[in-house]
GROMACS .gro file of C-alpha atoms in nm:
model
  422
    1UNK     CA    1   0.000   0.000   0.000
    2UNK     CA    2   0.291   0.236   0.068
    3UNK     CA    3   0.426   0.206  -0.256
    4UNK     CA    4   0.126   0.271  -0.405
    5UNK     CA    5   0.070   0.609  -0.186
    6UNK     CA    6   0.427   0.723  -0.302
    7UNK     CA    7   0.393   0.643  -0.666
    8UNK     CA    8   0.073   0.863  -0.667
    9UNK     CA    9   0.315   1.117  -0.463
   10UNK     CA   10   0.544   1.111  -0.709
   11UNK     CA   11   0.348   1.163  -1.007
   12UNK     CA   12   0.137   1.474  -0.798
   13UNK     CA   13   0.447   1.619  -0.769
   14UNK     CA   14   0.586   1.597  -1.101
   15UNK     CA   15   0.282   1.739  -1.243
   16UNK     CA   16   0.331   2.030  -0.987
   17UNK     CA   17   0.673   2.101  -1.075
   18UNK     CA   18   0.632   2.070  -1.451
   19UNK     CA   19   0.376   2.279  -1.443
   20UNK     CA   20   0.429   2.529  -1.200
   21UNK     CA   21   0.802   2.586  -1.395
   22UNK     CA   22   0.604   2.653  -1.704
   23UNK     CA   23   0.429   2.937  -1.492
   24UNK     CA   24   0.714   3.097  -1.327
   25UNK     CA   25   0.958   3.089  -1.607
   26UNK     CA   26   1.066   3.381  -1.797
   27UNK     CA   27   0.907   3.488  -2.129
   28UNK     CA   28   1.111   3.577  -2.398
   29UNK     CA   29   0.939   3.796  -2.672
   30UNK     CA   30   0.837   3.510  -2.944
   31UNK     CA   31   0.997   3.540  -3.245
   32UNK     CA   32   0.858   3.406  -3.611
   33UNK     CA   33   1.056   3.449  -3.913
   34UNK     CA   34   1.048   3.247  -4.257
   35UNK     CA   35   0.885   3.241  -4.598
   36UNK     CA   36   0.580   3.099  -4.745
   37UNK     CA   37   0.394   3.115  -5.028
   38UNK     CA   38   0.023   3.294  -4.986
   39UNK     CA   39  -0.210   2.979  -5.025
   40UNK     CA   40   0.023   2.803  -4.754
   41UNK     CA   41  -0.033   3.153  -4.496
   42UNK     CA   42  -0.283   2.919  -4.281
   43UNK     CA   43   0.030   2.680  -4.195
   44UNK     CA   44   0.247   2.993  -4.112
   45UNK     CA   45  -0.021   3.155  -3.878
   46UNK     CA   46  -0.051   2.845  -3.690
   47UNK     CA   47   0.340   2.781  -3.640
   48UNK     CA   48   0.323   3.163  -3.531
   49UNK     CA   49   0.046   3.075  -3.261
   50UNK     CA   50   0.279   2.792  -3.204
   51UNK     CA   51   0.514   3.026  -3.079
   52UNK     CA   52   0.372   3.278  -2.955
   53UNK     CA   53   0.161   3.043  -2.687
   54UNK     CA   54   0.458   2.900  -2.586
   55UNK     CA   55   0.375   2.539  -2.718
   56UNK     CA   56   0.708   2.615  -3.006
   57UNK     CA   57   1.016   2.771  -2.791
   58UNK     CA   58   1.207   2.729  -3.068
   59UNK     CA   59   1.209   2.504  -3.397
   60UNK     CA   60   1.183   2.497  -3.767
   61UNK     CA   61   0.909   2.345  -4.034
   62UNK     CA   62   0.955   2.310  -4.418
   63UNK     CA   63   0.806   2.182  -4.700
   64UNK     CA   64   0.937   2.087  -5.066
   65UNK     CA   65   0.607   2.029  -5.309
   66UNK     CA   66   0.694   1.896  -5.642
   67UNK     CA   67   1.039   2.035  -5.606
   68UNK     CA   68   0.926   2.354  -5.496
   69UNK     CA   69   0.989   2.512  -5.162
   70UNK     CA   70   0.651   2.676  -5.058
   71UNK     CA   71   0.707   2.650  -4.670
   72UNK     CA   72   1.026   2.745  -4.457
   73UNK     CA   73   0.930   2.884  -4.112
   74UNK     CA   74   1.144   2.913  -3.814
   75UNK     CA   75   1.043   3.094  -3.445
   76UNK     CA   76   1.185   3.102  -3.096
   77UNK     CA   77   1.465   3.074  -2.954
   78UNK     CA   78   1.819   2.848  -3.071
   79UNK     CA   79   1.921   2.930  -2.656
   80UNK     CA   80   1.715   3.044  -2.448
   81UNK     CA   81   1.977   3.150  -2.203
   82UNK     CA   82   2.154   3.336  -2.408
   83UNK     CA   83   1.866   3.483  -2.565
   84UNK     CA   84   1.962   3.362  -2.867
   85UNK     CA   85   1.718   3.341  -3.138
   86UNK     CA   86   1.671   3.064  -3.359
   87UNK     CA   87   1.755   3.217  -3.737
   88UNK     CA   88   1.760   3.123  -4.053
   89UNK     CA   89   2.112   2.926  -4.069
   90UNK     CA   90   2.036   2.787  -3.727
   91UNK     CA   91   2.101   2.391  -3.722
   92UNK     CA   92   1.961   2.156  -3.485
   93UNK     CA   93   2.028   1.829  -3.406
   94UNK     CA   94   1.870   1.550  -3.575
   95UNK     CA   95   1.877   1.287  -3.324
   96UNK     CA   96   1.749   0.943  -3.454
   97UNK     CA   97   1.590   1.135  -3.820
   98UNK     CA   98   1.975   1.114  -3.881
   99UNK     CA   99   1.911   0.732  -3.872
  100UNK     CA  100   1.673   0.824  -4.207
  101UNK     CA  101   1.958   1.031  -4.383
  102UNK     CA  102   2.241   0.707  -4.330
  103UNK     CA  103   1.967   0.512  -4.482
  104UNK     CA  104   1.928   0.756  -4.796
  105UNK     CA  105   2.311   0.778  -4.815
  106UNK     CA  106   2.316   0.361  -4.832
  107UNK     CA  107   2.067   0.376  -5.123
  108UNK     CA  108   2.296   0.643  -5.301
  109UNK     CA  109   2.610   0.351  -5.283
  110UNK     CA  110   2.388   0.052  -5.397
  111UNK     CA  111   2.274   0.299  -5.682
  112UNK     CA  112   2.627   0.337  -5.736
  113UNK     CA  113   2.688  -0.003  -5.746
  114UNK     CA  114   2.897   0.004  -5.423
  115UNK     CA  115   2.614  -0.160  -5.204
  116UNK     CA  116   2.385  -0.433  -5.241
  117UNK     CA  117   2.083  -0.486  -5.027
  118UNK     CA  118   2.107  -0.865  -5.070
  119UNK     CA  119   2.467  -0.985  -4.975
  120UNK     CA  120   2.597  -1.039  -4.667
  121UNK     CA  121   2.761  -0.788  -4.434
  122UNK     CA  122   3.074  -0.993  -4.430
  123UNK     CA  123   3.127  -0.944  -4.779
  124UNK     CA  124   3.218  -0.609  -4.706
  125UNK     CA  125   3.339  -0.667  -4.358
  126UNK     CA  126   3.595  -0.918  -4.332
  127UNK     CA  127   3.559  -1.060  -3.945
  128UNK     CA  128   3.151  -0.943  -3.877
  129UNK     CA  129   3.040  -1.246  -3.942
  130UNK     CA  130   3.188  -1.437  -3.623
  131UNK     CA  131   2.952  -1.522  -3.324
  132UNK     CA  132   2.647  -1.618  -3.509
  133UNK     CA  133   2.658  -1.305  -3.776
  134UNK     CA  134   2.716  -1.494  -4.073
  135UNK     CA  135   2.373  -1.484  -4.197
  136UNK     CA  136   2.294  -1.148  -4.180
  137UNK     CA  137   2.257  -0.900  -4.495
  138UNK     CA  138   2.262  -0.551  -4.578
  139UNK     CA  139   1.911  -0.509  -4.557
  140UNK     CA  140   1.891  -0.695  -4.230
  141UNK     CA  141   2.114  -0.458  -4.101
  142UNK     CA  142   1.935  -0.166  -4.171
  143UNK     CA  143   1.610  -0.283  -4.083
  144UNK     CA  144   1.678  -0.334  -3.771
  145UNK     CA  145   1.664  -0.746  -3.770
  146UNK     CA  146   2.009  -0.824  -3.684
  147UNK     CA  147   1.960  -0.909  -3.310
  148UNK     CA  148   2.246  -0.623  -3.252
  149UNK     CA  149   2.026  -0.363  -3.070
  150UNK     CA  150   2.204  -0.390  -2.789
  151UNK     CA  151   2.593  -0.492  -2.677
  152UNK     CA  152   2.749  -0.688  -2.400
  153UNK     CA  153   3.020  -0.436  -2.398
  154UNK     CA  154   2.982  -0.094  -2.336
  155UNK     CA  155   3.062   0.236  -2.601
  156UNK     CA  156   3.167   0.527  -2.565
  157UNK     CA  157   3.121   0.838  -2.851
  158UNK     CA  158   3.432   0.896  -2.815
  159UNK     CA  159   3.556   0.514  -2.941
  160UNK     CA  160   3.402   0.662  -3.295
  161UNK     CA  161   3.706   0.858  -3.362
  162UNK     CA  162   3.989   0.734  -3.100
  163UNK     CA  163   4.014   0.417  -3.191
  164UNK     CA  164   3.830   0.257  -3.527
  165UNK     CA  165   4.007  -0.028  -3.553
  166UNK     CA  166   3.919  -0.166  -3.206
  167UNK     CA  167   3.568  -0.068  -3.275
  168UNK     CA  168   3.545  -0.248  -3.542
  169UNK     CA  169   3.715  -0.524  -3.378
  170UNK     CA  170   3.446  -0.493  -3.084
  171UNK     CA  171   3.150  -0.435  -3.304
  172UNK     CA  172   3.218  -0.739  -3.517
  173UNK     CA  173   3.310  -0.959  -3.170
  174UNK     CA  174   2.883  -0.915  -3.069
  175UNK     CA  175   2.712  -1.182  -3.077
  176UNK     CA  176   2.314  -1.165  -3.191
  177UNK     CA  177   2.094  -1.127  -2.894
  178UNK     CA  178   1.766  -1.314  -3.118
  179UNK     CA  179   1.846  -1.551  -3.405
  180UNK     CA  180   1.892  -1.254  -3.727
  181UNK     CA  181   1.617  -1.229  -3.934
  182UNK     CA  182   1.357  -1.395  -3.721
  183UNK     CA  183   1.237  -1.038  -3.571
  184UNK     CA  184   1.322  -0.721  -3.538
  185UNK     CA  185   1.389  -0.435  -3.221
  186UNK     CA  186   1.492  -0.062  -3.261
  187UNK     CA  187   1.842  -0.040  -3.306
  188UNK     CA  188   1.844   0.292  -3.108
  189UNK     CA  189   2.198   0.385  -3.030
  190UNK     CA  190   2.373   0.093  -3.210
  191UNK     CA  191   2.257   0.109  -3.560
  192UNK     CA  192   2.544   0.373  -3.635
  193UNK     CA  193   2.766   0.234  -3.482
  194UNK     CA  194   2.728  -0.107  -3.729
  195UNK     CA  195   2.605   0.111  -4.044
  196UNK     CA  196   2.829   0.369  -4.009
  197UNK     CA  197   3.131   0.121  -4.064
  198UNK     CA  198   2.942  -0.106  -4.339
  199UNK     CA  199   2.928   0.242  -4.572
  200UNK     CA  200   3.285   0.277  -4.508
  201UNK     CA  201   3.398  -0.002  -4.617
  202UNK     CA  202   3.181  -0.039  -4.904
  203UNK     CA  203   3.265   0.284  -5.013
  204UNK     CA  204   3.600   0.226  -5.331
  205UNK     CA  205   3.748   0.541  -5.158
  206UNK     CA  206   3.684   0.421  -4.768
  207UNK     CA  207   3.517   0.790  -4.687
  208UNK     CA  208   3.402   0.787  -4.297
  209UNK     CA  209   3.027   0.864  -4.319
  210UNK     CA  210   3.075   1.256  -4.246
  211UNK     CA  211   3.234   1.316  -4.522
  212UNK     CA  212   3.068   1.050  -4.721
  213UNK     CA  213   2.776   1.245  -4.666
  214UNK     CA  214   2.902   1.636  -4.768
  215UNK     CA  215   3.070   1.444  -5.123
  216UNK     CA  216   2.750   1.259  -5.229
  217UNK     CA  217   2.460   1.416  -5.122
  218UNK     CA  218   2.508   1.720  -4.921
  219UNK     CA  219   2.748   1.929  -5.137
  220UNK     CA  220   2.639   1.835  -5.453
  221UNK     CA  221   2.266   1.902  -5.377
  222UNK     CA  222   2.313   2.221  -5.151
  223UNK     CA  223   2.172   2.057  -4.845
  224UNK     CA  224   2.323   2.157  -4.449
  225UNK     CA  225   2.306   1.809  -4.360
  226UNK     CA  226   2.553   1.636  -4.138
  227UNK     CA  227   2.660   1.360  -3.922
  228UNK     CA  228   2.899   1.473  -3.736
  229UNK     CA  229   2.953   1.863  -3.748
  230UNK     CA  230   3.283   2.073  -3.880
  231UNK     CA  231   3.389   2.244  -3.550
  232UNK     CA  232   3.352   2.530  -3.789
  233UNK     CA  233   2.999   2.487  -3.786
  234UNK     CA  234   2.949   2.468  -3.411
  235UNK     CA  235   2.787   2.784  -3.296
  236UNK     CA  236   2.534   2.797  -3.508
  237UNK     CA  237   2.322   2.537  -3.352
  238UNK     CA  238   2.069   2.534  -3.136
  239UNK     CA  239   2.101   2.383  -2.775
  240UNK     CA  240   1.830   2.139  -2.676
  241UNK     CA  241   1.693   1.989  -2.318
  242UNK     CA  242   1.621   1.664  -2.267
  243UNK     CA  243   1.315   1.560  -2.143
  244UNK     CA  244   1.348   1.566  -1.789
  245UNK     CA  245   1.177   1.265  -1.554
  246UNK     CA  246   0.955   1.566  -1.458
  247UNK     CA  247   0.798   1.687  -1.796
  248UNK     CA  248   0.768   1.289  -1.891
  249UNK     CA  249   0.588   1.189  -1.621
  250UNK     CA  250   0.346   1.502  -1.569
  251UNK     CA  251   0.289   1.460  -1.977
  252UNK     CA  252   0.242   1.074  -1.945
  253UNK     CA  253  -0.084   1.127  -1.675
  254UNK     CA  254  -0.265   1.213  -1.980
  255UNK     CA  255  -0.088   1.050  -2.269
  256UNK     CA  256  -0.174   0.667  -2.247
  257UNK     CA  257   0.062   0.560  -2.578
  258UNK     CA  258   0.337   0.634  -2.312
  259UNK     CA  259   0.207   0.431  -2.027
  260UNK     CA  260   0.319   0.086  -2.214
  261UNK     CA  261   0.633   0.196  -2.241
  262UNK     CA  262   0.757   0.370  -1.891
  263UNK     CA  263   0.628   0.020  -1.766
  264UNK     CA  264   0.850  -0.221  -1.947
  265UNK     CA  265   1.146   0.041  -1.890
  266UNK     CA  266   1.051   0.020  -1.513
  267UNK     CA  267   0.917  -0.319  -1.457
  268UNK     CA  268   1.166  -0.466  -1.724
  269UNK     CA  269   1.509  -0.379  -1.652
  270UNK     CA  270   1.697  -0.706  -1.831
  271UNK     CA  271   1.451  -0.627  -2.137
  272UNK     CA  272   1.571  -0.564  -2.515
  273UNK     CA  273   1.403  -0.223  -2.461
  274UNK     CA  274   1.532  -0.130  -2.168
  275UNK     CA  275   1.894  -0.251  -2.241
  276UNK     CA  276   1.904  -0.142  -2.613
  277UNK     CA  277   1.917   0.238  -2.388
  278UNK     CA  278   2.230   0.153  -2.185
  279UNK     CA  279   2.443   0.063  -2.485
  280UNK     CA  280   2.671   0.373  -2.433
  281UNK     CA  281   2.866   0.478  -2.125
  282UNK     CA  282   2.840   0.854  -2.130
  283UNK     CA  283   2.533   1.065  -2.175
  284UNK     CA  284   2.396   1.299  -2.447
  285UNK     CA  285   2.477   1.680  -2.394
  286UNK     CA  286   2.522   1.979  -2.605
  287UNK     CA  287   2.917   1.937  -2.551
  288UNK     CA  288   3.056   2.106  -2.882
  289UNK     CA  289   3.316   1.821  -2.899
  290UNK     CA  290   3.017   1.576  -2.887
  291UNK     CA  291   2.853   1.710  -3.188
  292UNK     CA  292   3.141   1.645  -3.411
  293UNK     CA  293   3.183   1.333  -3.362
  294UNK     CA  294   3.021   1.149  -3.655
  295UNK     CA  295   2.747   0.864  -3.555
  296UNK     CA  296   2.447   0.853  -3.767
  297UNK     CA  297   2.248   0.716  -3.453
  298UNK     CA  298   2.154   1.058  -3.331
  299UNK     CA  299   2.466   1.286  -3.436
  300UNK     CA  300   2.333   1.457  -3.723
  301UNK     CA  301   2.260   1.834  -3.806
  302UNK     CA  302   2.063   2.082  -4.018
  303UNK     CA  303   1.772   2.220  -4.091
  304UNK     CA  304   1.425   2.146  -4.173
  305UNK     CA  305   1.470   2.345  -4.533
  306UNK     CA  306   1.771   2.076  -4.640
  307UNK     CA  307   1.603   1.748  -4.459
  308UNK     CA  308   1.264   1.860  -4.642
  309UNK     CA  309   1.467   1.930  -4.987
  310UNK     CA  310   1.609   1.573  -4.923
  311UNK     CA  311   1.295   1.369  -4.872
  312UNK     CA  312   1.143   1.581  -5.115
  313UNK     CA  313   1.410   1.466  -5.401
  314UNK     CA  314   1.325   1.132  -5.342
  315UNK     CA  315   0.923   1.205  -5.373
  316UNK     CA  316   0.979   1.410  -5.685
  317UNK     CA  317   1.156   1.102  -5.872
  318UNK     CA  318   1.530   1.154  -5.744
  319UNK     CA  319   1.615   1.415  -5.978
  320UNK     CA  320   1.651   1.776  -5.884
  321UNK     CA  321   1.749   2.118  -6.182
  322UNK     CA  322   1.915   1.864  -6.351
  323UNK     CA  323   2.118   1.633  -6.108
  324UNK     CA  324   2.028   1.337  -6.029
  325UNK     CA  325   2.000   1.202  -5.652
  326UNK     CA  326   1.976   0.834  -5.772
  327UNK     CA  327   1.737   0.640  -5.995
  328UNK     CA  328   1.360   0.586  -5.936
  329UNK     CA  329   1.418   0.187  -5.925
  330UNK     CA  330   1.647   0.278  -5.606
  331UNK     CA  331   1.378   0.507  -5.456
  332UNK     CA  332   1.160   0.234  -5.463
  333UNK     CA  333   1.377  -0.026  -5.303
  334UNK     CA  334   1.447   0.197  -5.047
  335UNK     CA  335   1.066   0.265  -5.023
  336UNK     CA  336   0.942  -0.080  -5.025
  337UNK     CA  337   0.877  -0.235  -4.700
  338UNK     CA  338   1.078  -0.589  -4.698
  339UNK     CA  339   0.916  -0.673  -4.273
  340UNK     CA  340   0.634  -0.568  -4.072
  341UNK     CA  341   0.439  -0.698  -3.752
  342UNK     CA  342   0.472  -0.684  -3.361
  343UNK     CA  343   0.881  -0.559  -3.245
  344UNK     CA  344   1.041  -0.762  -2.972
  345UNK     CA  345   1.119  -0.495  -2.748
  346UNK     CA  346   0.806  -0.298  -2.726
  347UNK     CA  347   0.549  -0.552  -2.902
  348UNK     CA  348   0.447  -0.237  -3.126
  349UNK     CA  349   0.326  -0.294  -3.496
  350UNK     CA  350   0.570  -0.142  -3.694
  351UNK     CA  351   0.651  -0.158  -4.100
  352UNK     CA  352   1.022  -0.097  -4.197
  353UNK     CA  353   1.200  -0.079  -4.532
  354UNK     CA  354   1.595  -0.075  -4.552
  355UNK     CA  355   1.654   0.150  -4.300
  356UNK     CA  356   1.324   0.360  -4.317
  357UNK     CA  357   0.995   0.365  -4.193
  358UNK     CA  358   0.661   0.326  -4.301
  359UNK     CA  359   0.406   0.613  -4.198
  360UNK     CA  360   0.052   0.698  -4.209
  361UNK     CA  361   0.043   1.122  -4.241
  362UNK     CA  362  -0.261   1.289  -4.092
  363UNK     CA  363  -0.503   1.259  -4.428
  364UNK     CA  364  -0.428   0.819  -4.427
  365UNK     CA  365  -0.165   0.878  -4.697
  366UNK     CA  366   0.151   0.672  -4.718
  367UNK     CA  367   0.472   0.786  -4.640
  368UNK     CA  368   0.852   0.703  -4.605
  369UNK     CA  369   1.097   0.879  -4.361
  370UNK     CA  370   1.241   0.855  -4.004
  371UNK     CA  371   1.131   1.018  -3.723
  372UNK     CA  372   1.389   1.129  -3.387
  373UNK     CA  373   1.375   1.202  -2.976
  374UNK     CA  374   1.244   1.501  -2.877
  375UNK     CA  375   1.009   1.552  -3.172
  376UNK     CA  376   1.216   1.533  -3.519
  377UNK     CA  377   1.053   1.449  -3.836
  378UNK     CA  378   1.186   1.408  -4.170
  379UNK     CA  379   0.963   1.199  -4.461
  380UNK     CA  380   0.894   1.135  -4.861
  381UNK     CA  381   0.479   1.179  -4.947
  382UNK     CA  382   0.563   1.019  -5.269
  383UNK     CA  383   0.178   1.010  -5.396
  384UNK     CA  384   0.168   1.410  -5.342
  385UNK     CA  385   0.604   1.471  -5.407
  386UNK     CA  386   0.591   1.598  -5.084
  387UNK     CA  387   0.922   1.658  -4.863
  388UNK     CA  388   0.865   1.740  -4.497
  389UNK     CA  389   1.048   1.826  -4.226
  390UNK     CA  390   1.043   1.948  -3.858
  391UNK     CA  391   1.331   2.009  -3.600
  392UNK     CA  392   1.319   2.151  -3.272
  393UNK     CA  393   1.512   2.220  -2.961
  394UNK     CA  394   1.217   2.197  -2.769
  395UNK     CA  395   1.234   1.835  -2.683
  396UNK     CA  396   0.903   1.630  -2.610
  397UNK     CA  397   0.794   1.330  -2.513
  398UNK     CA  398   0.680   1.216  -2.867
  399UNK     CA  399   0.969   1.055  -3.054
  400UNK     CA  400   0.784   0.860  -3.350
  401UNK     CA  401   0.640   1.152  -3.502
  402UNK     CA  402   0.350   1.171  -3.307
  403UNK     CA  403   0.449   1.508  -3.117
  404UNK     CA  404   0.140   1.721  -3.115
  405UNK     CA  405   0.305   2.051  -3.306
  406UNK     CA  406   0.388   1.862  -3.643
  407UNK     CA  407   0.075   1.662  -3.650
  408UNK     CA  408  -0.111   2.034  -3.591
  409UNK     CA  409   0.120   2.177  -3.897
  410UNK     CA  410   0.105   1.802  -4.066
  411UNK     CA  411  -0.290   1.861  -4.092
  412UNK     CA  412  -0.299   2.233  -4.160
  413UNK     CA  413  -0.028   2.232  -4.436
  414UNK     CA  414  -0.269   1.909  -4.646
  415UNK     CA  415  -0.601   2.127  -4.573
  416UNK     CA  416  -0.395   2.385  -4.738
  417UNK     CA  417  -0.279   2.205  -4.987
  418UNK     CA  418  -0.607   2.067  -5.116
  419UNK     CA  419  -0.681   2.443  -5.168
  420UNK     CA  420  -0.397   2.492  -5.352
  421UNK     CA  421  -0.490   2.237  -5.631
  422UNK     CA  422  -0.794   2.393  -5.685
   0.00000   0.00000   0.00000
């Protein structure tokens, strides 16, 4: 019974705190700047309320229609502390959407030819296939079937850059925690680590994945997109705050999707959820050294105008003024969902493709992308050649592209759009 009484005390008092902070905390002036074209003006009156409510302290939305930019908005603040607002060469970080951009840059090597979905990581990585690895492919990999979610030996960010070879040595030691291929679990923290290494190798000219990504995509296509950031590039971007115990629980009281979850992390602690979390030694802060390091897990940066452009390529056939991202048999590989059911960490339905997602948007329509913590969103309407994208530093609770602000612009920006046809 006394457990009971202080689990109810615990959650009173959260909500208390939460909300009492939100009272008592200082007001910055909002701040809305961007462009849009005039049929879109609903979407960019309601990311203005956004802000100016204090729901949006500080984010960006964008959208690419048929190659088109028609909406680029950005409002509040990139640091609040500092009073620093968030502007229009702001970049935020990406979190687990960057997951979605490592699988776009695989599909650019197998159009290449450097890739193929089919064969066998070992083929590519001499020594992954020990411990029970030997079976698993490309697409395994990146779908997040490979029984790798989490490790029996701990990582650090920092073992990225200090030491690859004993990384790779330690990566391809792990031994499958489920039999590959015969279900899948979010590879949360350690899908970089394993894809990260896979494009490098494939790759004729061994590029690390940072720079893999500014040659093939990013540069070429004018896109602020990275994994890993140049130092150079540091103070642009925004500084975020993770969801404190606090906001989750006063937020989960009346958000039941959440309810499954916080129990198996609590009840569960030996589970594939809970230990596919613990995979990494140190924690995630806005260290500058931190942000460079690249890890397509949740290391990426940019902007909701380049990871909109991006998805939007891919929706509008691959080909954008006169380049070509890669071929529209590619797109649909990469946009064909190869498993779907129940995962074995959460039990949640789930389709994936090779590395992304498949969505419902608010009108029913299909789509393909990757969402992130906090409240990222990046994803291809291909039916409508639609790109969309949201970042924020205002982190949330909603992490699969549920979070309450996109789904608001989500539903205003189709409403709109059906207008716009007519």
């Amino acid at each position: 019974m006394s457990t009971g009484k202080n689990t109810v005390f615990i959650v009173i008092l959260a909500f208390i705190l939460y909300y009492f902070k939100n009272i008592f905390e200082d007001d910055l002036p909002p701040v809305v700047e961007g462009f849009f074209l005039p049929e879109f003006r609903s979407v960019a009156e309601l990311f203005r309320n956004q802000v100016e409510n204090h729901k949006e302290k500080g984010g960006n939305f964008a959208v690419y229609y048929k190659g088109e930019l028609v909406i680029d908005l950005w409002g509040g603040y990139a640091d609040r502390d500092s009073h620093q607002r968030w502007k229009n060469d702001t970049l935020a970080t990406l979190f687990s959407t960057t997951k979605g951009v490592a699988a776009i840059l695989a599909a650019k090597l197998v159009d290449k030819g450097h890739l193929d979905y089919r064969e066998l990581v070992s083929h590519y990585w001499p020594g992954f296939e020990s411990n029970g690895k030997q079976n698993v492919t490309v697409e395994m990999l990146l779908s997040h079937q490979a029984g790798l979610s989490y490790m029996d030996e701990k990582l650090t960010l920092n073992d990225v850059v200090s030491d690859p070879e004993m990384l790779r040595k330690t990566l391809g030691n792990e031994r499958p925690k489920w039999p590959p291929g015969t279900g899948f679990a979010y590879h949360g923290i350690t899908f970089g680590f394993y894809i990260d290494q896979l494009l490098q190798l494939a790759d004729p000219q061994k590029r690390r994945v940072d720079k893999l990504l500014i040659e093939e995509i990013a540069k070429p296509f004018n896109l602020e997109l990275y994994i890993g950031l140049p130092k150079c590039e540091v103070y642009r971007t925004a500084r975020f705050e993770l969801v404190t115990v606090t906001k989750y629980v006063a937020k989960l009281i009346f958000t039941p999707s959440l309810w499954k979850r916080l129990w198996i992390f609590l009840r569960y602690p030996d589970s594939i959820a809970t230990k596919g979390t613990r995979v990494m030694t140190d924690p995630i802060t806005n260290d500058p050294a931190r942000r460079c390091v690249p890890l397509s897990s949740f290391n990426g940066h940019g902007n909701a105008r380049s990871l909109a452009k991006l998805y939007g390529i891919l929706a509008n056939g691959g080909e954008d003024e006169g380049k070509t991202l890669m071929s529209l048999e590619t797109i649909r590989t990469l946009f064909s969902p190869i498993i779907s059911g129940h995962t074995l960490d959460l039990g949640e339905y789930e389709v994936l493709g090779r590395g992304l997602a498949e969505y419902h948007n608010t009108e029913g329509g299909i789509c393909y992308g990757h969402p992130g913590y906090g409240g990222q969103m990046g994803f291809s309407d291909v039916k409508e050649n639609i790109g969309m994208a949201y970042l924020t530093n205002d982190l949330s609770v909603y992490g699969v592209g549920n979070d309450p602000k996109f789904l608001a612009l989500q539903r205003q920006f189709y409403k709109a759009l059906e207008q716009y046809k007519k």
